[in-house]
Amino acid sequence: MSIVVTGATGHLGRHVIEGLLEKVPADRITAVVRDEAKAAGFAARGVKIAVADYNAPETFDGLLSTGDKVLLISGNEFHLGRVGQHQVVIDAARAAGAALLAYTSAPGNLTAALADDHRATEEAILASGVPYSLLRNGWYNENYTENLAPVLEHGAVVQAAGDGRVAGAARADYAAAAVAVLTGEGHENTTYELSGDTTFGIAEYAAEVAKHSGEEIAYNSVSPDVYLGILTGAGLPEALATLLVGVEASIEKGELAGTTGDLSRLTGRPTTPIAESVAAALKG
């Protein structure tokens, strides 16, 4: 039996593999990647490497075995039909007789279009009959802290979230929850609403950036149309920019502010507050 992680060299996947290495022998971990070279560091530590691509279903033939626990990390190629990509892994898990298929989904009450692919993937997982664990990840602190350069350049955080609040957590927190599910018992046919223990508003985030950078940072709340123009002007494809603007509306409505406690219960530790993520990003 292996623990198989798709998208293993992505931001979340790398955290998951590192967490698994602390819990189980390396030869029980299979990292599924597109580019074997990017997984060289994991291979050197004894992790099994499998080269496969969501867009080439045949590459998953025989990749999974009976009893495997699989983490399907949602794809980020929005323009290529993510549900179809995910279906490739679901079909492989069903054919192999996987013991568990965990999936990184979106919060259950998120109405933004970003959640549509996740809902359809969840339906496909339920229809497959494979034992599942739906990891409905909330917003990552890194969605803000990995984009600090323009904030510092312009002295402003520009968003269209109004006074909405976010129950954010660090990517490492969500990865630790996945590790807990993949290495623990009793997670079959479960759904976890994962989010931070505390919430923050965008103005508070701006204040943290100011505090830790020593710069004056304002929060400029703009309309959805203005924000869309900013994102497309920065080079984002309009379809992706539109999805992100939709999330801003959901934040303003409070859809990403739920503090369920599921995340800290799974990991056994408090979630990472935005202040800590800001401080770490500015040091890095």
mmCIF file of C-alpha atoms in Angstrom, residues 33-212:
data_model
loop_
_atom_site.group_PDB
_atom_site.id
_atom_site.type_symbol
_atom_site.label_atom_id
_atom_site.label_comp_id
_atom_site.label_asym_id
_atom_site.label_seq_id
_atom_site.Cartn_x
_atom_site.Cartn_y
_atom_site.Cartn_z
ATOM 1 C CA VAL A 33 4.577 14.585 -11.187
ATOM 2 C CA ARG A 34 4.723 15.780 -14.765
ATOM 3 C CA ASP A 35 8.385 16.751 -14.684
ATOM 4 C CA GLU A 36 10.576 14.108 -13.075
ATOM 5 C CA ALA A 37 13.465 16.555 -12.740
ATOM 6 C CA LYS A 38 11.446 18.715 -10.346
ATOM 7 C CA ALA A 39 11.065 15.717 -8.031
ATOM 8 C CA ALA A 40 14.770 14.835 -7.939
ATOM 9 C CA GLY A 41 15.082 15.984 -4.340
ATOM 10 C CA PHE A 42 12.262 13.696 -3.246
ATOM 11 C CA ALA A 43 13.664 10.774 -5.246
ATOM 12 C CA ALA A 44 17.018 11.217 -3.513
ATOM 13 C CA ARG A 45 15.253 10.756 -0.186
ATOM 14 C CA GLY A 46 13.652 7.503 -1.278
ATOM 15 C CA VAL A 47 10.234 8.711 -2.429
ATOM 16 C CA LYS A 48 8.842 6.791 -5.391
ATOM 17 C CA ILE A 49 8.312 9.026 -8.427
ATOM 18 C CA ALA A 50 5.576 8.405 -10.997
ATOM 19 C CA VAL A 51 5.376 10.551 -14.119
ATOM 20 C CA ALA A 52 1.787 11.162 -15.196
ATOM 21 C CA ASP A 53 -0.354 13.938 -16.613
ATOM 22 C CA TYR A 54 -4.043 14.687 -16.026
ATOM 23 C CA ASN A 55 -4.269 15.520 -19.737
ATOM 24 C CA ALA A 56 -2.991 12.084 -20.787
ATOM 25 C CA PRO A 57 -5.248 9.507 -19.113
ATOM 26 C CA GLU A 58 -3.164 6.572 -20.291
ATOM 27 C CA THR A 59 -0.287 7.748 -18.085
ATOM 28 C CA PHE A 60 -2.355 6.760 -15.047
ATOM 29 C CA ASP A 61 -2.838 3.178 -16.278
ATOM 30 C CA GLY A 62 -1.459 0.841 -13.618
ATOM 31 C CA LEU A 63 -0.150 3.724 -11.507
ATOM 32 C CA LEU A 64 -2.402 2.963 -8.527
ATOM 33 C CA SER A 65 -2.733 -0.292 -6.623
ATOM 34 C CA THR A 66 -5.377 -1.909 -4.436
ATOM 35 C CA GLY A 67 -5.367 -0.387 -0.964
ATOM 36 C CA ASP A 68 -3.573 2.822 -1.928
ATOM 37 C CA LYS A 69 -4.526 6.076 -0.259
ATOM 38 C CA VAL A 70 -4.601 8.850 -2.837
ATOM 39 C CA LEU A 71 -4.540 12.613 -2.505
ATOM 40 C CA LEU A 72 -5.961 14.316 -5.570
ATOM 41 C CA ILE A 73 -4.721 17.903 -5.447
ATOM 42 C CA SER A 74 -7.014 19.953 -7.647
ATOM 43 C CA GLY A 75 -5.477 21.141 -10.896
ATOM 44 C CA ASN A 76 -4.933 24.783 -11.775
ATOM 45 C CA GLU A 77 -5.400 24.628 -15.547
ATOM 46 C CA PHE A 78 -8.804 26.262 -15.495
ATOM 47 C CA HIS A 79 -8.910 26.547 -19.286
ATOM 48 C CA LEU A 80 -8.407 22.804 -19.887
ATOM 49 C CA GLY A 81 -11.436 21.509 -17.997
ATOM 50 C CA ARG A 82 -10.402 20.625 -14.471
ATOM 51 C CA VAL A 83 -13.315 18.258 -13.827
ATOM 52 C CA GLY A 84 -12.264 16.081 -16.756
ATOM 53 C CA GLN A 85 -8.693 16.112 -15.508
ATOM 54 C CA HIS A 86 -9.785 15.083 -12.029
ATOM 55 C CA GLN A 87 -11.995 12.342 -13.481
ATOM 56 C CA VAL A 88 -8.855 10.643 -14.798
ATOM 57 C CA VAL A 89 -7.573 10.164 -11.250
ATOM 58 C CA ILE A 90 -11.008 9.199 -9.923
ATOM 59 C CA ASP A 91 -11.329 6.504 -12.597
ATOM 60 C CA ALA A 92 -7.842 5.200 -11.821
ATOM 61 C CA ALA A 93 -8.632 5.053 -8.099
ATOM 62 C CA ARG A 94 -11.864 3.165 -8.734
ATOM 63 C CA ALA A 95 -10.226 0.703 -11.151
ATOM 64 C CA ALA A 96 -7.398 -0.011 -8.717
ATOM 65 C CA GLY A 97 -9.604 -0.408 -5.649
ATOM 66 C CA ALA A 98 -8.057 2.460 -3.717
ATOM 67 C CA ALA A 99 -8.687 2.471 0.013
ATOM 68 C CA LEU A 100 -9.188 6.234 0.158
ATOM 69 C CA LEU A 101 -9.382 9.142 -2.274
ATOM 70 C CA ALA A 102 -8.863 12.509 -0.601
ATOM 71 C CA TYR A 103 -9.563 15.635 -2.642
ATOM 72 C CA THR A 104 -8.631 19.280 -2.042
ATOM 73 C CA SER A 105 -11.943 21.016 -2.620
ATOM 74 C CA ALA A 106 -13.499 24.395 -1.755
ATOM 75 C CA PRO A 107 -15.676 25.507 1.174
ATOM 76 C CA GLY A 108 -19.168 24.139 0.997
ATOM 77 C CA ASN A 109 -20.871 27.535 1.209
ATOM 78 C CA LEU A 110 -18.691 29.216 -1.438
ATOM 79 C CA THR A 111 -20.996 30.466 -4.203
ATOM 80 C CA ALA A 112 -18.270 31.975 -6.387
ATOM 81 C CA ALA A 113 -17.793 30.310 -9.776
ATOM 82 C CA LEU A 114 -14.374 29.152 -8.585
ATOM 83 C CA ALA A 115 -16.210 26.468 -6.609
ATOM 84 C CA ASP A 116 -18.092 25.033 -9.599
ATOM 85 C CA ASP A 117 -15.319 22.645 -10.686
ATOM 86 C CA HIS A 118 -14.897 21.513 -7.095
ATOM 87 C CA ARG A 119 -18.599 20.738 -6.700
ATOM 88 C CA ALA A 120 -18.617 18.755 -9.948
ATOM 89 C CA THR A 121 -15.503 16.848 -8.876
ATOM 90 C CA GLU A 122 -17.061 16.034 -5.515
ATOM 91 C CA GLU A 123 -20.117 14.653 -7.322
ATOM 92 C CA ALA A 124 -17.879 12.500 -9.515
ATOM 93 C CA ILE A 125 -16.056 11.161 -6.463
ATOM 94 C CA LEU A 126 -19.310 10.278 -4.722
ATOM 95 C CA ALA A 127 -20.583 8.568 -7.886
ATOM 96 C CA SER A 128 -17.402 6.498 -8.151
ATOM 97 C CA GLY A 129 -18.042 4.564 -4.962
ATOM 98 C CA VAL A 130 -14.415 4.974 -3.829
ATOM 99 C CA PRO A 131 -14.072 5.730 -0.093
ATOM 100 C CA TYR A 132 -13.431 9.459 0.053
ATOM 101 C CA SER A 133 -12.403 12.381 2.203
ATOM 102 C CA LEU A 134 -13.343 15.822 0.946
ATOM 103 C CA LEU A 135 -10.862 18.400 2.213
ATOM 104 C CA ARG A 136 -12.695 21.658 1.642
ATOM 105 C CA ASN A 137 -9.795 24.046 1.928
ATOM 106 C CA GLY A 138 -10.516 27.664 2.758
ATOM 107 C CA TRP A 139 -8.443 30.635 1.631
ATOM 108 C CA TYR A 140 -4.679 30.453 1.938
ATOM 109 C CA ASN A 141 -2.784 33.251 3.692
ATOM 110 C CA GLU A 142 -0.302 32.930 0.843
ATOM 111 C CA ASN A 143 -2.949 34.152 -1.590
ATOM 112 C CA TYR A 144 -2.054 37.525 -0.112
ATOM 113 C CA THR A 145 1.493 37.195 1.179
ATOM 114 C CA GLU A 146 2.922 35.808 -2.073
ATOM 115 C CA ASN A 147 1.901 39.010 -3.833
ATOM 116 C CA LEU A 148 3.593 41.589 -1.612
ATOM 117 C CA ALA A 149 5.838 43.199 -4.229
ATOM 118 C CA PRO A 150 3.142 45.438 -5.777
ATOM 119 C CA VAL A 151 1.730 46.172 -2.326
ATOM 120 C CA LEU A 152 5.074 47.505 -1.158
ATOM 121 C CA GLU A 153 5.696 49.288 -4.463
ATOM 122 C CA HIS A 154 2.409 51.182 -4.416
ATOM 123 C CA GLY A 155 1.920 51.413 -0.659
ATOM 124 C CA ALA A 156 -1.521 49.873 -0.925
ATOM 125 C CA VAL A 157 -3.475 46.635 -0.805
ATOM 126 C CA VAL A 158 -6.056 46.830 -3.585
ATOM 127 C CA GLN A 159 -8.962 44.385 -3.330
ATOM 128 C CA ALA A 160 -12.700 44.326 -3.988
ATOM 129 C CA ALA A 161 -13.667 42.522 -0.784
ATOM 130 C CA GLY A 162 -15.142 45.482 1.065
ATOM 131 C CA ASP A 163 -15.241 44.866 4.803
ATOM 132 C CA GLY A 164 -15.443 41.102 4.382
ATOM 133 C CA ARG A 165 -13.389 38.830 6.592
ATOM 134 C CA VAL A 166 -11.293 35.768 5.798
ATOM 135 C CA ALA A 167 -10.655 32.746 8.023
ATOM 136 C CA GLY A 168 -7.311 32.151 6.372
ATOM 137 C CA ALA A 169 -4.572 29.694 7.251
ATOM 138 C CA ALA A 170 -1.136 28.895 5.903
ATOM 139 C CA ARG A 171 -0.682 26.431 3.068
ATOM 140 C CA ALA A 172 1.365 24.291 5.459
ATOM 141 C CA ASP A 173 -1.669 24.022 7.746
ATOM 142 C CA TYR A 174 -3.859 22.643 4.970
ATOM 143 C CA ALA A 175 -1.068 20.257 3.949
ATOM 144 C CA ALA A 176 -0.791 18.994 7.527
ATOM 145 C CA ALA A 177 -4.514 18.243 7.518
ATOM 146 C CA ALA A 178 -4.116 16.190 4.346
ATOM 147 C CA VAL A 179 -1.215 14.306 5.934
ATOM 148 C CA ALA A 180 -3.345 13.567 8.985
ATOM 149 C CA VAL A 181 -6.099 12.118 6.806
ATOM 150 C CA LEU A 182 -3.701 10.078 4.659
ATOM 151 C CA THR A 183 -1.825 8.595 7.614
ATOM 152 C CA GLY A 184 -4.657 8.287 10.105
ATOM 153 C CA GLU A 185 -7.627 5.959 10.464
ATOM 154 C CA GLY A 186 -11.353 6.501 10.254
ATOM 155 C CA HIS A 187 -11.396 9.179 7.554
ATOM 156 C CA GLU A 188 -13.399 7.208 5.000
ATOM 157 C CA ASN A 189 -16.454 9.021 3.618
ATOM 158 C CA THR A 190 -15.806 12.249 5.510
ATOM 159 C CA THR A 191 -16.085 15.923 4.642
ATOM 160 C CA TYR A 192 -13.964 18.513 6.422
ATOM 161 C CA GLU A 193 -14.592 22.244 6.234
ATOM 162 C CA LEU A 194 -11.059 23.553 6.721
ATOM 163 C CA SER A 195 -10.320 27.140 7.703
ATOM 164 C CA GLY A 196 -8.290 29.247 10.087
ATOM 165 C CA ASP A 197 -9.116 29.545 13.768
ATOM 166 C CA THR A 198 -9.411 33.332 13.477
ATOM 167 C CA THR A 199 -10.492 35.809 10.835
ATOM 168 C CA PHE A 200 -9.014 39.000 9.451
ATOM 169 C CA GLY A 201 -10.250 41.827 7.274
ATOM 170 C CA ILE A 202 -8.221 43.177 4.368
ATOM 171 C CA ALA A 203 -7.613 46.419 6.273
ATOM 172 C CA GLU A 204 -6.085 44.354 9.080
ATOM 173 C CA TYR A 205 -3.921 42.529 6.568
ATOM 174 C CA ALA A 206 -2.716 45.878 5.196
ATOM 175 C CA ALA A 207 -1.938 47.003 8.740
ATOM 176 C CA GLU A 208 0.159 43.888 9.334
ATOM 177 C CA VAL A 209 2.134 44.530 6.158
ATOM 178 C CA ALA A 210 2.737 48.091 7.337
ATOM 179 C CA LYS A 211 3.785 46.925 10.790
ATOM 180 C CA HIS A 212 6.266 44.339 9.581
#
